[in-house]
Amino acid sequence: MLGTLVGKLFNSALLPELKSIYTETLSSIPSLDIPSDKIVLSSFNRNIKFVLLLFIFSMTDLWRYYCLVFSVYTGFSNGLLLFFNISIYKFAGIANYTCCIMPQYLIFVPSFLYIIMNLHKINSCDDTNQKGKLFLKQFPLFLLSILLILIGSLAEGYINPLLLSHLAGAAK
């Protein structure tokens, strides 16, 4: 909501230039020849960094702040993306926004939520022995979350460009 509100507040100052950049990018997607494996690798690297930071911060008292910053950043950027799509395409912008974040977010969101909830469970345990046992018990599911992030990255690299190309072709 904050990203959408900021987009609305800066509508007159930033929107014309950002609309131009956004529409040019969207219209040039079909002609871009970016290999899907590079998109997958970039997506996986970006998301694995978030996971590693979640893991590292979960061992400190700062993990709540990192989770908050991570959530605000994700929500803010998605709010701006939604605002741009709605301001450019009106009601159809909701469908455009959905194409921008699908299908990878269907996989990323549950995976990150699972990681955050389980790291919180491990971090909130006071007994060191119990904490180690809990970590070992949760570790296979943590690895499953990493696998889901890889699957989401594959979706972002192979399925999402097809949706965006189709969307750009339909917009012409």
C-alpha positions as a LaTeX table, in Angstrom:
\begin{tabular}{lrrr}
\hline
Residue & $x$ (\AA) & $y$ (\AA) & $z$ (\AA) \\
\hline
Met1 & 0.00 & 0.00 & 0.00 \\
Leu2 & 2.88 & 2.35 & 0.79 \\
Gly3 & 4.37 & 1.91 & $-2.69$ \\
Thr4 & 1.02 & 2.65 & $-4.29$ \\
Leu5 & 0.56 & 5.72 & $-2.06$ \\
Val6 & 4.05 & 7.04 & $-2.89$ \\
Gly7 & 3.35 & 6.46 & $-6.58$ \\
Lys8 & 0.15 & 8.46 & $-6.22$ \\
Leu9 & 1.90 & 11.27 & $-4.30$ \\
Phe10 & 4.63 & 11.63 & $-6.92$ \\
Asn11 & 2.23 & 11.04 & $-9.77$ \\
Ser12 & 2.72 & 14.40 & $-11.47$ \\
Ala13 & 6.49 & 14.65 & $-10.90$ \\
Leu14 & 7.72 & 11.16 & $-11.71$ \\
Leu15 & 4.97 & 9.37 & $-13.54$ \\
Pro16 & 5.35 & 10.76 & $-17.08$ \\
Glu17 & 9.02 & 9.77 & $-17.28$ \\
Leu18 & 8.53 & 6.45 & $-15.49$ \\
Lys19 & 5.53 & 5.62 & $-17.69$ \\
Ser20 & 7.70 & 6.20 & $-20.73$ \\
Ile21 & 10.49 & 3.96 & $-19.41$ \\
Tyr22 & 8.02 & 1.27 & $-18.31$ \\
Thr23 & 6.07 & 1.18 & $-21.59$ \\
Glu24 & 9.29 & 1.18 & $-23.66$ \\
Thr25 & 10.63 & $-1.71$ & $-21.58$ \\
Leu26 & 7.38 & $-3.65$ & $-21.82$ \\
Ser27 & 7.09 & $-3.11$ & $-25.57$ \\
Ser28 & 10.71 & $-4.13$ & $-26.18$ \\
Ile29 & 10.44 & $-7.40$ & $-24.24$ \\
Pro30 & 9.55 & $-9.52$ & $-27.31$ \\
Ser31 & 12.63 & $-8.29$ & $-29.18$ \\
Leu32 & 15.00 & $-8.68$ & $-26.22$ \\
Asp33 & 17.15 & $-11.72$ & $-26.52$ \\
Ile34 & 18.01 & $-12.35$ & $-22.88$ \\
Pro35 & 18.73 & $-16.04$ & $-22.33$ \\
Ser36 & 16.33 & $-17.58$ & $-19.85$ \\
Asp37 & 19.19 & $-19.23$ & $-17.96$ \\
Lys38 & 20.61 & $-15.77$ & $-17.16$ \\
Ile39 & 17.21 & $-14.68$ & $-15.81$ \\
Val40 & 17.01 & $-17.86$ & $-13.72$ \\
Leu41 & 20.52 & $-17.36$ & $-12.35$ \\
Ser42 & 19.87 & $-13.68$ & $-11.55$ \\
Ser43 & 16.55 & $-14.50$ & $-9.85$ \\
Phe44 & 18.04 & $-17.37$ & $-7.85$ \\
Asn45 & 21.03 & $-15.26$ & $-6.75$ \\
Arg46 & 18.78 & $-12.40$ & $-5.66$ \\
Asn47 & 16.42 & $-14.65$ & $-3.71$ \\
Ile48 & 19.16 & $-16.81$ & $-2.17$ \\
Lys49 & 20.76 & $-13.60$ & $-0.84$ \\
Phe50 & 17.47 & $-12.78$ & 0.88 \\
Val51 & 17.37 & $-16.30$ & 2.38 \\
Leu52 & 20.98 & $-16.16$ & 3.55 \\
Leu53 & 20.39 & $-12.76$ & 5.13 \\
Leu54 & 17.26 & $-14.11$ & 6.83 \\
Phe55 & 19.29 & $-17.04$ & 8.11 \\
Ile56 & 22.19 & $-14.88$ & 9.32 \\
Phe57 & 19.91 & $-12.31$ & 10.97 \\
Ser58 & 17.86 & $-15.09$ & 12.57 \\
Met59 & 20.88 & $-15.88$ & 14.73 \\
Thr60 & 20.84 & $-12.35$ & 16.13 \\
Asp61 & 18.31 & $-10.12$ & 17.82 \\
Leu62 & 18.12 & $-8.08$ & 14.61 \\
Trp63 & 16.10 & $-10.70$ & 12.70 \\
Arg64 & 12.79 & $-8.95$ & 13.41 \\
Tyr65 & 14.12 & $-5.74$ & 11.89 \\
Tyr66 & 15.45 & $-7.53$ & 8.82 \\
Cys67 & 12.09 & $-9.30$ & 8.33 \\
Leu68 & 10.37 & $-5.94$ & 8.66 \\
Val69 & 12.72 & $-4.25$ & 6.17 \\
Phe70 & 12.43 & $-7.21$ & 3.78 \\
Ser71 & 8.62 & $-7.08$ & 3.96 \\
Val72 & 8.47 & $-3.29$ & 3.53 \\
Tyr73 & 10.90 & $-3.40$ & 0.58 \\
Thr74 & 8.95 & $-6.19$ & $-1.14$ \\
Gly75 & 5.60 & $-4.53$ & $-0.51$ \\
Phe76 & 6.85 & $-1.09$ & $-1.55$ \\
Ser77 & 8.33 & $-2.28$ & $-4.85$ \\
Asn78 & 5.23 & $-4.32$ & $-5.66$ \\
Gly79 & 2.99 & $-1.39$ & $-4.74$ \\
Leu80 & 4.87 & 0.87 & $-7.14$ \\
Leu81 & 4.67 & $-1.75$ & $-9.87$ \\
Leu82 & 0.91 & $-2.08$ & $-9.31$ \\
Phe83 & 0.48 & 1.70 & $-9.36$ \\
Phe84 & 2.41 & 2.05 & $-12.63$ \\
Asn85 & 0.36 & $-0.67$ & $-14.27$ \\
Ile86 & $-2.95$ & 0.77 & $-13.12$ \\
Ser87 & $-2.01$ & 4.34 & $-14.07$ \\
Ile88 & $-0.91$ & 3.26 & $-17.55$ \\
Tyr89 & $-3.50$ & 0.60 & $-18.38$ \\
Lys90 & $-6.35$ & 1.55 & $-16.02$ \\
Phe91 & $-8.32$ & $-1.52$ & $-14.90$ \\
Ala92 & $-6.35$ & $-3.80$ & $-17.26$ \\
Gly93 & $-3.26$ & $-2.80$ & $-15.26$ \\
Ile94 & $-4.25$ & $-5.32$ & $-12.61$ \\
Ala95 & $-3.88$ & $-8.11$ & $-15.18$ \\
Asn96 & $-0.58$ & $-6.60$ & $-16.36$ \\
Tyr97 & 0.70 & $-6.47$ & $-12.80$ \\
Thr98 & $-0.35$ & $-10.08$ & $-12.28$ \\
Cys99 & 1.60 & $-11.10$ & $-15.39$ \\
Cys100 & 4.67 & $-9.30$ & $-14.03$ \\
Ile101 & 4.74 & $-11.25$ & $-10.77$ \\
Met102 & 3.27 & $-14.60$ & $-11.86$ \\
Pro103 & 3.88 & $-17.48$ & $-11.58$ \\
Gln104 & 7.05 & $-17.05$ & $-9.53$ \\
Tyr105 & 5.39 & $-15.25$ & $-6.62$ \\
Leu106 & 3.03 & $-18.19$ & $-6.13$ \\
Ile107 & 6.16 & $-20.12$ & $-5.18$ \\
Phe108 & 8.34 & $-17.40$ & $-3.61$ \\
Val109 & 5.78 & $-16.09$ & $-1.10$ \\
Pro110 & 5.01 & $-19.41$ & 0.65 \\
Ser111 & 8.68 & $-20.34$ & 0.61 \\
Phe112 & 9.80 & $-17.10$ & 2.28 \\
Leu113 & 6.94 & $-17.21$ & 4.76 \\
Tyr114 & 7.89 & $-20.76$ & 5.71 \\
Ile115 & 11.53 & $-19.78$ & 6.16 \\
Ile116 & 10.63 & $-16.74$ & 8.29 \\
Met117 & 8.20 & $-18.70$ & 10.50 \\
Asn118 & 10.65 & $-21.54$ & 11.12 \\
Leu119 & 13.62 & $-19.29$ & 11.72 \\
His120 & 11.46 & $-17.45$ & 14.25 \\
Lys121 & 10.58 & $-20.77$ & 15.90 \\
Ile122 & 14.25 & $-21.73$ & 16.13 \\
Asn123 & 15.34 & $-18.25$ & 17.29 \\
Ser124 & 12.67 & $-18.03$ & 19.99 \\
Cys125 & 13.86 & $-21.26$ & 21.62 \\
Asp126 & 15.92 & $-20.51$ & 24.77 \\
Asp127 & 17.52 & $-23.93$ & 25.29 \\
Thr128 & 20.64 & $-24.34$ & 23.11 \\
Asn129 & 20.28 & $-28.14$ & 22.88 \\
Gln130 & 16.61 & $-27.80$ & 21.97 \\
Lys131 & 17.51 & $-25.11$ & 19.43 \\
Gly132 & 19.98 & $-27.47$ & 17.72 \\
Lys133 & 17.44 & $-30.31$ & 17.64 \\
Leu134 & 14.79 & $-27.97$ & 16.29 \\
Phe135 & 17.18 & $-26.72$ & 13.60 \\
Leu136 & 18.01 & $-30.30$ & 12.54 \\
Lys137 & 14.32 & $-31.15$ & 12.49 \\
Gln138 & 13.52 & $-28.11$ & 10.34 \\
Phe139 & 16.57 & $-28.40$ & 8.06 \\
Pro140 & 14.99 & $-30.73$ & 5.43 \\
Leu141 & 12.04 & $-28.38$ & 5.12 \\
Phe142 & 14.45 & $-25.45$ & 4.90 \\
Leu143 & 16.15 & $-27.25$ & 2.00 \\
Leu144 & 12.71 & $-27.76$ & 0.46 \\
Ser145 & 12.19 & $-23.99$ & 0.65 \\
Ile146 & 15.50 & $-23.49$ & $-1.16$ \\
Leu147 & 14.31 & $-25.96$ & $-3.82$ \\
Leu148 & 11.05 & $-24.00$ & $-4.12$ \\
Ile149 & 13.06 & $-20.81$ & $-4.61$ \\
Leu150 & 14.94 & $-22.56$ & $-7.42$ \\
Ile151 & 11.62 & $-23.64$ & $-8.96$ \\
Gly152 & 10.31 & $-20.07$ & $-8.62$ \\
Ser153 & 13.46 & $-18.80$ & $-10.31$ \\
Leu154 & 12.93 & $-21.28$ & $-13.15$ \\
Ala155 & 9.36 & $-20.01$ & $-13.50$ \\
Glu156 & 10.65 & $-16.43$ & $-13.53$ \\
Gly157 & 13.19 & $-17.29$ & $-16.20$ \\
Tyr158 & 11.10 & $-19.45$ & $-18.51$ \\
Ile159 & 7.37 & $-18.84$ & $-17.91$ \\
Asn160 & 7.29 & $-15.16$ & $-16.92$ \\
Pro161 & 9.06 & $-13.89$ & $-20.09$ \\
Leu162 & 6.49 & $-15.77$ & $-22.19$ \\
Leu163 & 3.63 & $-14.11$ & $-20.29$ \\
Leu164 & 5.24 & $-10.68$ & $-20.59$ \\
Ser165 & 5.93 & $-11.19$ & $-24.32$ \\
His166 & 2.33 & $-12.20$ & $-24.83$ \\
Leu167 & 1.21 & $-9.20$ & $-22.82$ \\
Ala168 & 3.45 & $-6.85$ & $-24.84$ \\
Gly169 & 2.15 & $-8.36$ & $-28.07$ \\
Ala170 & $-1.44$ & $-7.88$ & $-26.95$ \\
Ala171 & $-0.76$ & $-4.28$ & $-25.99$ \\
Lys172 & 0.30 & $-3.34$ & $-29.53$ \\
\hline
\end{tabular}
